[in-house]
GROMACS .gro file of N, CA and C in nm:
model
  288
    1MET      N    1   0.085  -0.117   0.000
    1MET     CA    2   0.000   0.000   0.000
    1MET      C    3   0.090   0.124   0.000
    2ASP      N    4   0.059   0.224  -0.087
    2ASP     CA    5   0.143   0.343  -0.092
    2ASP      C    6   0.106   0.442   0.018
    3ASP      N    7   0.191   0.543   0.037
    3ASP     CA    8   0.170   0.640   0.146
    3ASP      C    9   0.038   0.715   0.130
    4ASP      N   10   0.000   0.750   0.007
    4ASP     CA   11  -0.125   0.824  -0.015
    4ASP      C   12  -0.246   0.743   0.030
    5ALA      N   13  -0.245   0.614   0.009
    5ALA     CA   14  -0.358   0.530   0.048
    5ALA      C   15  -0.368   0.519   0.200
    6MET      N   16  -0.255   0.533   0.268
    6MET     CA   17  -0.256   0.520   0.413
    6MET      C   18  -0.296   0.651   0.482
    7MET      N   19  -0.289   0.761   0.411
    7MET     CA   20  -0.321   0.890   0.472
    7MET      C   21  -0.472   0.913   0.470
    8MET      N   22  -0.522   0.970   0.577
    8MET     CA   23  -0.664   1.005   0.583
    8MET      C   24  -0.682   1.146   0.530
    9SER      N   25  -0.794   1.168   0.464
    9SER     CA   26  -0.827   1.305   0.425
    9SER      C   27  -0.866   1.382   0.551
   10ASN      N   28  -0.869   1.513   0.541
   10ASN     CA   29  -0.910   1.596   0.654
   10ASN      C   30  -1.052   1.559   0.697
   11GLN      N   31  -1.139   1.535   0.600
   11GLN     CA   32  -1.277   1.498   0.631
   11GLN      C   33  -1.283   1.363   0.702
   12ASP      N   34  -1.207   1.268   0.653
   12ASP     CA   35  -1.204   1.136   0.718
   12ASP      C   36  -1.151   1.146   0.860
   13ARG      N   37  -1.053   1.232   0.881
   13ARG     CA   38  -0.995   1.250   1.014
   13ARG      C   39  -1.097   1.309   1.111
   14LEU      N   40  -1.177   1.406   1.065
   14LEU     CA   41  -1.281   1.464   1.151
   14LEU      C   42  -1.383   1.359   1.191
   15ILE      N   43  -1.425   1.278   1.096
   15ILE     CA   44  -1.521   1.171   1.124
   15ILE      C   45  -1.461   1.071   1.222
   16TYR      N   46  -1.337   1.033   1.198
   16TYR     CA   47  -1.267   0.940   1.287
   16TYR      C   48  -1.261   0.996   1.429
   17MET      N   49  -1.224   1.124   1.442
   17MET     CA   50  -1.212   1.185   1.575
   17MET      C   51  -1.347   1.191   1.645
   18ALA      N   52  -1.453   1.230   1.574
   18ALA     CA   53  -1.586   1.236   1.635
   18ALA      C   54  -1.629   1.098   1.684
   19ASN      N   55  -1.607   0.996   1.602
   19ASN     CA   56  -1.643   0.860   1.642
   19ASN      C   57  -1.558   0.812   1.760
   20GLN      N   58  -1.430   0.848   1.761
   20GLN     CA   59  -1.341   0.809   1.871
   20GLN      C   60  -1.386   0.875   2.002
   21ILE      N   61  -1.421   1.002   1.997
   21ILE     CA   62  -1.471   1.072   2.117
   21ILE      C   63  -1.597   1.002   2.166
   22ALA      N   64  -1.687   0.969   2.073
   22ALA     CA   65  -1.811   0.901   2.110
   22ALA      C   66  -1.783   0.766   2.175
   23ARG      N   67  -1.690   0.690   2.119
   23ARG     CA   68  -1.655   0.560   2.180
   23ARG      C   69  -1.601   0.578   2.321
   24ASN      N   70  -1.517   0.678   2.340
   24ASN     CA   71  -1.456   0.700   2.472
   24ASN      C   72  -1.557   0.746   2.576
   25LEU      N   73  -1.664   0.811   2.533
   25LEU     CA   74  -1.761   0.866   2.628
   25LEU      C   75  -1.891   0.786   2.632
   26SER      N   76  -1.896   0.671   2.568
   26SER     CA   77  -2.020   0.594   2.557
   26SER      C   78  -2.052   0.506   2.677
   27ALA      N   79  -1.972   0.510   2.781
   27ALA     CA   80  -2.001   0.429   2.900
   27ALA      C   81  -2.126   0.479   2.971
   28ALA      N   82  -2.156   0.606   2.954
   28ALA     CA   83  -2.276   0.665   3.015
   28ALA      C   84  -2.398   0.626   2.931
   29SER      N   85  -2.515   0.665   2.977
   29SER     CA   86  -2.637   0.642   2.899
   29SER      C   87  -2.625   0.714   2.765
   30HIS      N   88  -2.708   0.676   2.670
   30HIS     CA   89  -2.702   0.737   2.537
   30HIS      C   90  -2.715   0.890   2.545
   31GLY      N   91  -2.814   0.937   2.620
   31GLY     CA   92  -2.836   1.082   2.632
   31GLY      C   93  -2.719   1.155   2.694
   32MET      N   94  -2.662   1.097   2.799
   32MET     CA   95  -2.548   1.161   2.864
   32MET      C   96  -2.425   1.157   2.774
   33ALA      N   97  -2.407   1.048   2.701
   33ALA     CA   98  -2.294   1.037   2.609
   33ALA      C   99  -2.306   1.140   2.497
   34VAL      N  100  -2.426   1.157   2.444
   34VAL     CA  101  -2.449   1.257   2.338
   34VAL      C  102  -2.413   1.396   2.388
   35GLU      N  103  -2.461   1.431   2.507
   35GLU     CA  104  -2.430   1.562   2.567
   35GLU      C  105  -2.280   1.579   2.587
   36ALA      N  106  -2.214   1.475   2.638
   36ALA     CA  107  -2.071   1.483   2.665
   36ALA      C  108  -1.990   1.500   2.536
   37VAL      N  109  -2.028   1.428   2.431
   37VAL     CA  110  -1.957   1.441   2.303
   37VAL      C  111  -1.979   1.580   2.245
   38ALA      N  112  -2.102   1.629   2.249
   38ALA     CA  113  -2.131   1.764   2.198
   38ALA      C  114  -2.052   1.868   2.276
   39ASP      N  115  -2.048   1.855   2.408
   39ASP     CA  116  -1.973   1.950   2.491
   39ASP      C  117  -1.824   1.944   2.459
   40HIS      N  118  -1.770   1.824   2.441
   40HIS     CA  119  -1.627   1.809   2.410
   40HIS      C  120  -1.594   1.876   2.277
   41ILE      N  121  -1.674   1.849   2.176
   41ILE     CA  122  -1.648   1.907   2.043
   41ILE      C  123  -1.664   2.058   2.048
   42ALA      N  124  -1.764   2.108   2.120
   42ALA     CA  125  -1.782   2.253   2.132
   42ALA      C  126  -1.663   2.318   2.202
   43SER      N  127  -1.606   2.248   2.298
   43SER     CA  128  -1.495   2.305   2.375
   43SER      C  129  -1.360   2.297   2.304
   44PHE      N  130  -1.337   2.191   2.228
   44PHE     CA  131  -1.202   2.166   2.178
   44PHE      C  132  -1.185   2.173   2.027
   45TRP      N  133  -1.292   2.177   1.952
   45TRP     CA  134  -1.280   2.186   1.806
   45TRP      C  135  -1.294   2.331   1.762
   46ALA      N  136  -1.215   2.370   1.667
   46ALA     CA  137  -1.224   2.504   1.609
   46ALA      C  138  -1.356   2.518   1.532
   47PRO      N  139  -1.409   2.640   1.524
   47PRO     CA  140  -1.534   2.659   1.448
   47PRO      C  141  -1.528   2.603   1.306
   48ARG      N  142  -1.413   2.614   1.241
   48ARG     CA  143  -1.398   2.561   1.105
   48ARG      C  144  -1.417   2.409   1.103
   49MET      N  145  -1.364   2.341   1.204
   49MET     CA  146  -1.378   2.195   1.212
   49MET      C  147  -1.524   2.157   1.233
   50ARG      N  148  -1.591   2.231   1.323
   50ARG     CA  149  -1.734   2.204   1.347
   50ARG      C  150  -1.815   2.227   1.220
   51ALA      N  151  -1.786   2.334   1.149
   51ALA     CA  152  -1.859   2.363   1.025
   51ALA      C  153  -1.839   2.251   0.923
   52GLN      N  154  -1.719   2.197   0.916
   52GLN     CA  155  -1.691   2.089   0.821
   52GLN      C  156  -1.769   1.962   0.855
   53ILE      N  157  -1.774   1.926   0.983
   53ILE     CA  158  -1.846   1.803   1.020
   53ILE      C  159  -1.997   1.824   1.005
   54PHE      N  160  -2.045   1.947   1.031
   54PHE     CA  161  -2.188   1.978   1.009
   54PHE      C  162  -2.221   1.957   0.861
   55ALA      N  163  -2.136   2.008   0.773
   55ALA     CA  164  -2.160   1.996   0.628
   55ALA      C  165  -2.156   1.851   0.584
   56LEU      N  166  -2.060   1.775   0.633
   56LEU     CA  167  -2.051   1.634   0.597
   56LEU      C  168  -2.177   1.559   0.641
   57GLN      N  169  -2.225   1.589   0.762
   57GLN     CA  170  -2.345   1.523   0.812
   57GLN      C  171  -2.466   1.562   0.727
   58ALA      N  172  -2.479   1.690   0.696
   58ALA     CA  173  -2.592   1.739   0.617
   58ALA      C  174  -2.594   1.677   0.477
   59GLU      N  175  -2.476   1.652   0.422
   59GLU     CA  176  -2.464   1.591   0.289
   59GLU      C  177  -2.477   1.440   0.293
   60GLY      N  178  -2.488   1.383   0.413
   60GLY     CA  179  -2.499   1.238   0.427
   60GLY      C  180  -2.368   1.166   0.401
   61ARG      N  181  -2.256   1.237   0.414
   61ARG     CA  182  -2.126   1.177   0.386
   61ARG      C  183  -2.047   1.145   0.512
   62ALA      N  184  -2.107   1.164   0.628
   62ALA     CA  185  -2.037   1.137   0.754
   62ALA      C  186  -2.081   1.001   0.806
   63ASN      N  187  -1.992   0.907   0.810
   63ASN     CA  188  -2.021   0.773   0.861
   63ASN      C  189  -1.999   0.774   1.012
   64LEU      N  190  -2.094   0.836   1.083
   64LEU     CA  191  -2.082   0.856   1.227
   64LEU      C  192  -2.154   0.746   1.304
   65THR      N  193  -2.102   0.715   1.423
   65THR     CA  194  -2.172   0.624   1.513
   65THR      C  195  -2.301   0.693   1.557
   66PRO      N  196  -2.399   0.619   1.609
   66PRO     CA  197  -2.524   0.683   1.653
   66PRO      C  198  -2.501   0.793   1.758
   67VAL      N  199  -2.409   0.771   1.852
   67VAL     CA  200  -2.382   0.873   1.954
   67VAL      C  201  -2.318   0.996   1.890
   68ALA      N  202  -2.219   0.976   1.805
   68ALA     CA  203  -2.152   1.089   1.739
   68ALA      C  204  -2.250   1.164   1.651
   69ASP      N  205  -2.334   1.092   1.578
   69ASP     CA  206  -2.432   1.156   1.490
   69ASP      C  207  -2.530   1.242   1.570
   70ALA      N  208  -2.580   1.187   1.680
   70ALA     CA  209  -2.673   1.263   1.764
   70ALA      C  210  -2.604   1.384   1.827
   71ALA      N  211  -2.478   1.369   1.864
   71ALA     CA  212  -2.403   1.480   1.924
   71ALA      C  213  -2.381   1.592   1.823
   72ILE      N  214  -2.348   1.557   1.699
   72ILE     CA  215  -2.328   1.658   1.595
   72ILE      C  216  -2.460   1.730   1.568
   73THR      N  217  -2.570   1.656   1.563
   73THR     CA  218  -2.701   1.718   1.544
   73THR      C  219  -2.732   1.813   1.659
   74LEU      N  220  -2.710   1.769   1.782
   74LEU     CA  221  -2.733   1.853   1.899
   74LEU      C  222  -2.648   1.979   1.893
   75LEU      N  223  -2.523   1.963   1.861
   75LEU     CA  224  -2.432   2.077   1.855
   75LEU      C  225  -2.471   2.174   1.743
   76ARG      N  226  -2.509   2.121   1.628
   76ARG     CA  227  -2.553   2.206   1.517
   76ARG      C  228  -2.677   2.285   1.558
   77ASN      N  229  -2.771   2.220   1.626
   77ASN     CA  230  -2.891   2.289   1.672
   77ASN      C  231  -2.859   2.394   1.777
   78ARG      N  232  -2.766   2.363   1.867
   78ARG     CA  233  -2.721   2.461   1.966
   78ARG      C  234  -2.660   2.583   1.898
   79ASP      N  235  -2.571   2.558   1.803
   79ASP     CA  236  -2.505   2.668   1.731
   79ASP      C  237  -2.607   2.751   1.656
   80ALA      N  238  -2.707   2.688   1.595
   80ALA     CA  239  -2.811   2.761   1.522
   80ALA      C  240  -2.893   2.845   1.619
   81GLY      N  241  -2.919   2.792   1.738
   81GLY     CA  242  -2.994   2.867   1.839
   81GLY      C  243  -2.918   2.988   1.887
   82LEU      N  244  -2.787   2.975   1.903
   82LEU     CA  245  -2.705   3.089   1.945
   82LEU      C  246  -2.701   3.194   1.836
   83ALA      N  247  -2.695   3.151   1.711
   83ALA     CA  248  -2.688   3.246   1.600
   83ALA      C  249  -2.819   3.323   1.586
   84ALA      N  250  -2.930   3.262   1.629
   84ALA     CA  251  -3.060   3.327   1.615
   84ALA      C  252  -3.086   3.429   1.725
   85ARG      N  253  -3.007   3.428   1.831
   85ARG     CA  254  -3.028   3.521   1.942
   85ARG      C  255  -2.973   3.658   1.908
   86PRO      N  256  -3.034   3.763   1.965
   86PRO     CA  257  -2.981   3.897   1.943
   86PRO      C  258  -2.841   3.911   2.004
   87VAL      N  259  -2.762   3.999   1.948
   87VAL     CA  260  -2.627   4.023   1.999
   87VAL      C  261  -2.636   4.065   2.145
   88GLY      N  262  -2.555   4.003   2.230
   88GLY     CA  263  -2.553   4.036   2.372
   88GLY      C  264  -2.653   3.959   2.455
   89ALA      N  265  -2.738   3.879   2.392
   89ALA     CA  266  -2.837   3.802   2.467
   89ALA      C  267  -2.768   3.691   2.544
   90ILE      N  268  -2.813   3.669   2.666
   90ILE     CA  269  -2.760   3.562   2.750
   90ILE      C  270  -2.878   3.478   2.796
   91GLY      N  271  -2.861   3.348   2.790
   91GLY     CA  272  -2.968   3.260   2.836
   91GLY      C  273  -3.081   3.253   2.736
   92GLN      N  274  -3.204   3.254   2.787
   92GLN     CA  275  -3.321   3.239   2.702
   92GLN      C  276  -3.348   3.366   2.623
   93PRO      N  277  -3.404   3.351   2.501
   93PRO     CA  278  -3.442   3.469   2.424
   93PRO      C  279  -3.546   3.551   2.500
   94GLU      N  280  -3.546   3.681   2.477
   94GLU     CA  281  -3.640   3.770   2.547
   94GLU      C  282  -3.783   3.741   2.503
   95GLN      N  283  -3.875   3.753   2.598
   95GLN     CA  284  -4.018   3.738   2.570
   95GLN      C  285  -4.071   3.868   2.514
   96GLN      N  286  -4.162   3.860   2.419
   96GLN     CA  287  -4.221   3.983   2.362
   96GLN      C  288  -4.357   4.006   2.416
   0.00000   0.00000   0.00000
């Protein structure tokens, strides 16, 4: 096998890392593992990395474990919720 075949693409590496995090945190219940994986990725992955895995998942090209897939969905929804809030808003959106 040549060196190119042994190298992972950046996209493959992101998927591998998300699945590895999910495997390491899967000792808890499914819901707790999903939260823990989402929190880990939010804390340690750069926004560009998160955007790439979101795009791969949306395109159906991310071969994620069920825990990793649910965590990416949760994180994407969290990020979308934060983007929808007014600048400077903390906590829940204001009631009208």
